[in-house]
Tab-separated table of C-alpha atoms in Angstrom:
chain	number	residue	atom	x	y	z
M	1	UNK	CA	22.946	165.673	151.139
M	2	UNK	CA	25.782	163.170	151.231
M	3	UNK	CA	25.053	159.905	152.994
M	4	UNK	CA	27.230	157.015	154.130
M	5	UNK	CA	27.029	153.252	154.637
M	6	UNK	CA	28.940	152.139	157.719
M	7	UNK	CA	30.747	148.824	157.824
M	8	UNK	CA	33.029	147.338	160.471
M	9	UNK	CA	35.535	144.552	160.689
M	10	UNK	CA	36.676	142.795	163.844
M	11	UNK	CA	39.214	144.658	165.973
M	12	UNK	CA	41.788	141.964	165.243
M	13	UNK	CA	40.967	141.556	161.536
M	14	UNK	CA	41.455	144.375	159.053
M	15	UNK	CA	40.032	144.797	155.567
M	16	UNK	CA	43.050	146.050	153.636
M	17	UNK	CA	41.832	146.236	150.062
M	18	UNK	CA	38.724	145.719	147.949
M	19	UNK	CA	38.927	145.222	144.171
M	20	UNK	CA	35.767	145.368	142.060
M	21	UNK	CA	35.407	144.616	138.340
M	22	UNK	CA	32.225	144.894	136.231
M	23	UNK	CA	29.727	145.243	139.079
M	24	UNK	CA	26.720	147.460	138.216
M	25	UNK	CA	28.127	150.817	137.028
M	26	UNK	CA	31.672	150.043	138.204
M	27	UNK	CA	34.035	148.839	135.488
M	28	UNK	CA	37.138	148.667	137.667
M	29	UNK	CA	37.679	150.026	141.168
M	30	UNK	CA	40.295	149.519	143.866
M	31	UNK	CA	39.537	150.714	147.394
M	32	UNK	CA	42.369	150.682	149.956
M	33	UNK	CA	41.657	150.959	153.684
M	34	UNK	CA	43.867	152.296	156.450
M	35	UNK	CA	43.966	151.338	160.147
M	36	UNK	CA	41.265	153.038	162.165
M	37	UNK	CA	38.007	154.432	160.860
M	38	UNK	CA	37.438	154.697	157.106
M	39	UNK	CA	34.376	156.510	155.757
M	40	UNK	CA	32.858	156.175	152.271
M	41	UNK	CA	30.982	159.394	151.524
M	42	UNK	CA	29.375	160.907	148.473
M	43	UNK	CA	26.133	161.992	146.879
M	44	UNK	CA	23.271	159.564	146.403
M	45	UNK	CA	24.005	157.401	143.387
M	46	UNK	CA	27.759	157.795	143.619
M	47	UNK	CA	28.196	154.047	144.058
M	48	UNK	CA	28.625	153.561	147.805
M	49	UNK	CA	25.900	150.914	147.927
M	50	UNK	CA	27.571	149.054	145.065
M	51	UNK	CA	30.781	148.881	147.085
M	52	UNK	CA	28.870	147.568	150.091
M	53	UNK	CA	26.975	145.056	147.916
M	54	UNK	CA	30.261	143.910	146.383
M	55	UNK	CA	31.761	143.388	149.819
M	56	UNK	CA	28.641	141.493	150.858
M	57	UNK	CA	29.009	139.259	147.810
M	58	UNK	CA	32.664	138.461	148.429
M	59	UNK	CA	31.960	137.389	152.028
M	60	UNK	CA	29.292	134.938	150.941
M	61	UNK	CA	26.145	137.006	150.322
M	62	UNK	CA	23.663	136.280	147.559
M	63	UNK	CA	24.841	137.282	144.105
M	64	UNK	CA	22.994	137.183	140.794
M	65	UNK	CA	23.397	138.151	137.157
M	66	UNK	CA	21.593	141.453	137.825
M	67	UNK	CA	24.809	142.759	139.442
M	68	UNK	CA	26.777	142.235	136.239
M	69	UNK	CA	27.779	145.432	134.450
M	70	UNK	CA	25.967	145.962	131.135
M	71	UNK	CA	27.974	144.519	128.259
M	72	UNK	CA	30.333	142.502	130.473
M	73	UNK	CA	30.394	138.706	130.452
M	74	UNK	CA	32.141	138.291	133.805
M	75	UNK	CA	32.423	140.177	137.106
M	76	UNK	CA	34.910	139.772	139.920
M	77	UNK	CA	35.239	140.981	143.506
M	78	UNK	CA	38.331	140.454	145.643
M	79	UNK	CA	38.799	141.360	149.312
M	80	UNK	CA	42.165	141.260	151.086
M	81	UNK	CA	42.232	140.866	154.885
M	82	UNK	CA	45.137	141.240	157.305
M	83	UNK	CA	45.074	138.589	160.065
M	84	UNK	CA	48.379	139.486	161.697
M	85	UNK	CA	46.608	140.553	164.897
M	86	UNK	CA	43.803	138.022	164.732
M	87	UNK	CA	43.156	135.645	167.615
M	88	UNK	CA	39.890	134.242	166.267
M	89	UNK	CA	40.098	130.503	167.035
M	90	UNK	CA	36.800	129.870	165.273
M	91	UNK	CA	38.114	131.430	162.069
M	92	UNK	CA	41.294	129.370	162.261
M	93	UNK	CA	39.198	126.238	162.757
M	94	UNK	CA	37.076	127.075	159.715
M	95	UNK	CA	40.158	127.610	157.548
M	96	UNK	CA	41.748	124.378	158.754
M	97	UNK	CA	38.510	122.487	158.145
M	98	UNK	CA	38.429	123.754	154.555
M	99	UNK	CA	42.145	122.972	154.090
M	100	UNK	CA	43.009	126.612	153.416
M	101	UNK	CA	46.586	127.698	154.025
M	102	UNK	CA	47.297	131.141	155.465
M	103	UNK	CA	50.305	132.855	153.938
M	104	UNK	CA	51.911	135.896	155.595
M	105	UNK	CA	48.776	136.404	157.738
M	106	UNK	CA	46.861	137.413	154.604
M	107	UNK	CA	43.453	136.098	153.614
M	108	UNK	CA	42.150	136.789	150.093
M	109	UNK	CA	38.485	136.161	149.324
M	110	UNK	CA	37.394	136.110	145.683
M	111	UNK	CA	33.957	135.853	144.070
M	112	UNK	CA	33.430	135.630	140.310
M	113	UNK	CA	30.130	135.888	138.438
M	114	UNK	CA	29.408	134.960	134.816
M	115	UNK	CA	26.609	136.212	132.551
M	116	UNK	CA	24.903	132.817	132.891
M	117	UNK	CA	24.513	133.438	136.626
M	118	UNK	CA	27.135	130.857	137.573
M	119	UNK	CA	29.473	132.047	140.313
M	120	UNK	CA	32.620	130.671	141.907
M	121	UNK	CA	34.243	131.418	145.250
M	122	UNK	CA	37.867	131.108	146.320
M	123	UNK	CA	39.806	131.681	149.518
M	124	UNK	CA	43.556	132.160	149.080
M	125	UNK	CA	43.169	130.741	145.588
M	126	UNK	CA	41.404	127.560	146.723
M	127	UNK	CA	37.891	126.923	145.464
M	128	UNK	CA	35.239	126.713	148.196
M	129	UNK	CA	31.474	126.439	148.307
M	130	UNK	CA	29.323	129.526	148.800
M	131	UNK	CA	28.284	128.243	152.231
M	132	UNK	CA	31.931	127.855	153.309
M	133	UNK	CA	32.695	131.352	152.015
M	134	UNK	CA	29.741	132.680	154.000
M	135	UNK	CA	30.880	130.980	157.222
M	136	UNK	CA	34.352	132.468	156.806
M	137	UNK	CA	32.941	135.870	155.851
M	138	UNK	CA	30.837	135.959	159.020
M	139	UNK	CA	34.051	135.899	161.050
M	140	UNK	CA	35.522	138.827	159.092
M	141	UNK	CA	32.922	141.535	158.458
M	142	UNK	CA	29.685	142.949	159.861
M	143	UNK	CA	27.565	144.948	157.438
M	144	UNK	CA	25.191	146.889	159.650
M	145	UNK	CA	21.718	147.048	158.208
M	146	UNK	CA	22.148	143.692	156.494
M	147	UNK	CA	21.044	141.379	159.282
M	148	UNK	CA	22.363	138.320	157.469
M	149	UNK	CA	25.882	139.561	158.263
M	150	UNK	CA	25.275	141.162	161.673
M	151	UNK	CA	27.088	139.000	164.191
M	152	UNK	CA	25.309	140.634	167.153
M	153	UNK	CA	22.106	138.921	166.007
M	154	UNK	CA	23.725	135.483	165.814
M	155	UNK	CA	23.403	133.816	169.199
M	156	UNK	CA	26.361	131.586	168.426
M	157	UNK	CA	28.716	134.583	168.580
M	158	UNK	CA	27.498	135.949	171.915
M	159	UNK	CA	29.798	133.756	173.981
M	160	UNK	CA	32.766	135.029	171.956
M	161	UNK	CA	31.856	138.649	172.664
M	162	UNK	CA	31.359	137.925	176.367
M	163	UNK	CA	34.643	136.068	176.758
M	164	UNK	CA	36.526	138.714	174.773
M	165	UNK	CA	35.016	141.489	176.913
M	166	UNK	CA	36.016	139.665	180.098
M	167	UNK	CA	39.514	138.903	178.820
M	168	UNK	CA	38.829	135.197	179.148
M	169	UNK	CA	39.951	133.981	175.715
M	170	UNK	CA	43.289	132.544	176.988
M	171	UNK	CA	41.510	130.752	179.851
M	172	UNK	CA	38.885	129.453	177.426
M	173	UNK	CA	41.582	128.106	175.145
M	174	UNK	CA	43.269	126.390	178.112
M	175	UNK	CA	39.967	124.903	179.217
M	176	UNK	CA	39.304	123.722	175.673
M	177	UNK	CA	42.658	121.931	175.673
M	178	UNK	CA	41.776	120.231	178.973
M	179	UNK	CA	38.372	119.177	177.653
M	180	UNK	CA	40.034	117.733	174.558
M	181	UNK	CA	42.439	115.808	176.803
M	182	UNK	CA	39.574	114.477	178.945
M	183	UNK	CA	37.769	113.283	175.825
M	184	UNK	CA	40.956	111.592	174.625
M	185	UNK	CA	41.399	109.808	177.971
M	186	UNK	CA	37.759	108.709	177.950
M	187	UNK	CA	38.216	107.356	174.448
M	188	UNK	CA	41.316	105.441	175.530
M	189	UNK	CA	39.487	104.063	178.568
M	190	UNK	CA	36.583	102.932	176.406
M	191	UNK	CA	39.057	101.190	174.095
M	192	UNK	CA	40.660	99.402	177.050
M	193	UNK	CA	37.262	98.326	178.376
M	194	UNK	CA	36.382	97.043	174.941
M	195	UNK	CA	39.679	95.120	174.855
M	196	UNK	CA	38.852	93.558	178.248
M	197	UNK	CA	35.436	92.445	176.993
M	198	UNK	CA	36.998	91.082	173.812
M	199	UNK	CA	39.585	89.188	175.883
M	200	UNK	CA	36.856	87.676	178.086
M	201	UNK	CA	34.877	86.657	174.990
M	202	UNK	CA	37.993	85.060	173.502
M	203	UNK	CA	38.695	83.137	176.721
M	204	UNK	CA	35.122	81.808	176.788
M	205	UNK	CA	35.372	80.711	173.165
M	206	UNK	CA	38.684	78.925	173.698
M	207	UNK	CA	37.362	77.248	176.860
M	208	UNK	CA	34.289	76.027	174.965
M	209	UNK	CA	36.405	74.735	172.089
M	210	UNK	CA	38.775	73.008	174.518
M	211	UNK	CA	35.849	71.251	176.222
M	212	UNK	CA	34.565	70.083	172.850
M	213	UNK	CA	37.983	68.680	171.918
M	214	UNK	CA	38.299	66.925	175.289
M	215	UNK	CA	34.789	65.462	174.984
M	216	UNK	CA	35.620	64.089	171.521
M	217	UNK	CA	38.060	61.613	173.113
M	218	UNK	CA	40.665	61.905	170.383
M	219	UNK	CA	43.472	59.317	170.084
M	220	UNK	CA	47.083	59.974	168.972
M	221	UNK	CA	46.738	57.917	165.777
M	222	UNK	CA	43.171	58.978	165.021
M	223	UNK	CA	44.147	61.595	162.476
M	224	UNK	CA	45.955	59.080	160.278
M	225	UNK	CA	43.007	56.684	160.562
M	226	UNK	CA	40.578	59.417	159.579
M	227	UNK	CA	42.739	60.395	156.623
M	228	UNK	CA	42.796	56.780	155.420
M	229	UNK	CA	39.040	56.485	155.893
M	230	UNK	CA	38.493	59.746	154.052
M	231	UNK	CA	40.631	58.569	151.145
M	232	UNK	CA	38.795	55.246	151.069
M	233	UNK	CA	35.397	56.899	151.058
M	234	UNK	CA	36.418	59.476	148.461
M	235	UNK	CA	37.354	56.555	146.143
M	236	UNK	CA	34.227	54.542	146.880
M	237	UNK	CA	32.826	54.896	143.368
M	238	UNK	CA	36.093	53.835	141.786
M	239	UNK	CA	36.371	50.864	144.159
M	240	UNK	CA	32.882	49.730	143.303
M	241	UNK	CA	33.531	49.971	139.558
M	242	UNK	CA	36.761	47.949	139.843
M	243	UNK	CA	35.106	45.254	141.987
M	244	UNK	CA	32.171	44.965	139.560
M	245	UNK	CA	34.592	44.612	136.640
M	246	UNK	CA	36.576	41.814	138.335
M	247	UNK	CA	33.368	40.038	139.376
M	248	UNK	CA	31.994	40.237	135.837
M	249	UNK	CA	35.145	38.758	134.300
M	250	UNK	CA	35.176	35.846	136.762
M	251	UNK	CA	31.474	35.131	136.526
M	252	UNK	CA	31.423	35.013	132.718
M	253	UNK	CA	33.958	32.181	132.741
M	254	UNK	CA	35.158	33.172	129.307
M	255	UNK	CA	36.906	36.395	128.384
M	256	UNK	CA	35.328	38.882	125.950
M	257	UNK	CA	35.666	38.147	122.239
M	258	UNK	CA	39.200	38.753	120.999
M	259	UNK	CA	40.690	38.468	124.533
M	260	UNK	CA	42.530	35.312	125.595
M	261	UNK	CA	41.764	33.568	128.859
M	262	UNK	CA	45.228	34.403	130.140
M	263	UNK	CA	44.744	38.091	129.355
M	264	UNK	CA	41.374	38.034	131.132
M	265	UNK	CA	42.962	36.525	134.244
M	266	UNK	CA	45.721	39.117	134.125
M	267	UNK	CA	43.065	41.868	134.033
M	268	UNK	CA	41.297	40.327	137.043
M	269	UNK	CA	44.615	40.106	138.924
M	270	UNK	CA	45.444	43.729	138.107
M	271	UNK	CA	42.011	44.882	139.279
M	272	UNK	CA	42.214	42.926	142.519
M	273	UNK	CA	45.724	44.288	143.148
M	274	UNK	CA	44.461	47.819	142.649
M	275	UNK	CA	41.554	47.152	145.011
M	276	UNK	CA	43.938	45.820	147.663
M	277	UNK	CA	46.172	48.886	147.301
């Protein structure tokens, strides 16, 4: 008896094409889908499950080296989706978050697997993590019977179904824009309040510093006096050495050996002049 494996995509998102290379018994297969219902039928073992498993892999499902076709060193699955009628804001947000550009309303998901078990994922040619691929895949396909991909069992999608059923998606988008505006205004208000507090803190600091300056009793010429005192103190060691040298020359009464008395007096005069300066 022939059997079938049903799969569905969102009413606004269409799976256009599925390309499979070196998965299980499939060497190369291209499956094209038309608008409306598409059925994959055939005897048991014809490969329907492999097609479903390949689709599951390309939308972020688990994939391992056991899926690789015997004798092949690399496998590849590619799924092409048409988003021309899509109004899925969550999907758009996911793509924007991942920095993925949408060209001609087409989304191409790719999954590659090597013999070592290493796999890579890409969306519209841009490399993404398996978790990001899975989050995007959840917005594109439900594989009934594989609960990991069944959106009806994910509580986070229930509000989307309810709003879509009630025709409330435009109103929800408008409300979301208003909420975003309210948050922006609150952020601006918080910034203004912070600026007011910063201004008050600055005023208090300046008032305190002004009181300190007033209490110091500064005089107009005090800065020059302080500079002179600072210079004098910074040269204290030099002043002491020069004074000791002049005192030593005068106290000895005679100049050092080889130095005339007149030269000794000149040295004392020079030292005293330097001290006075």
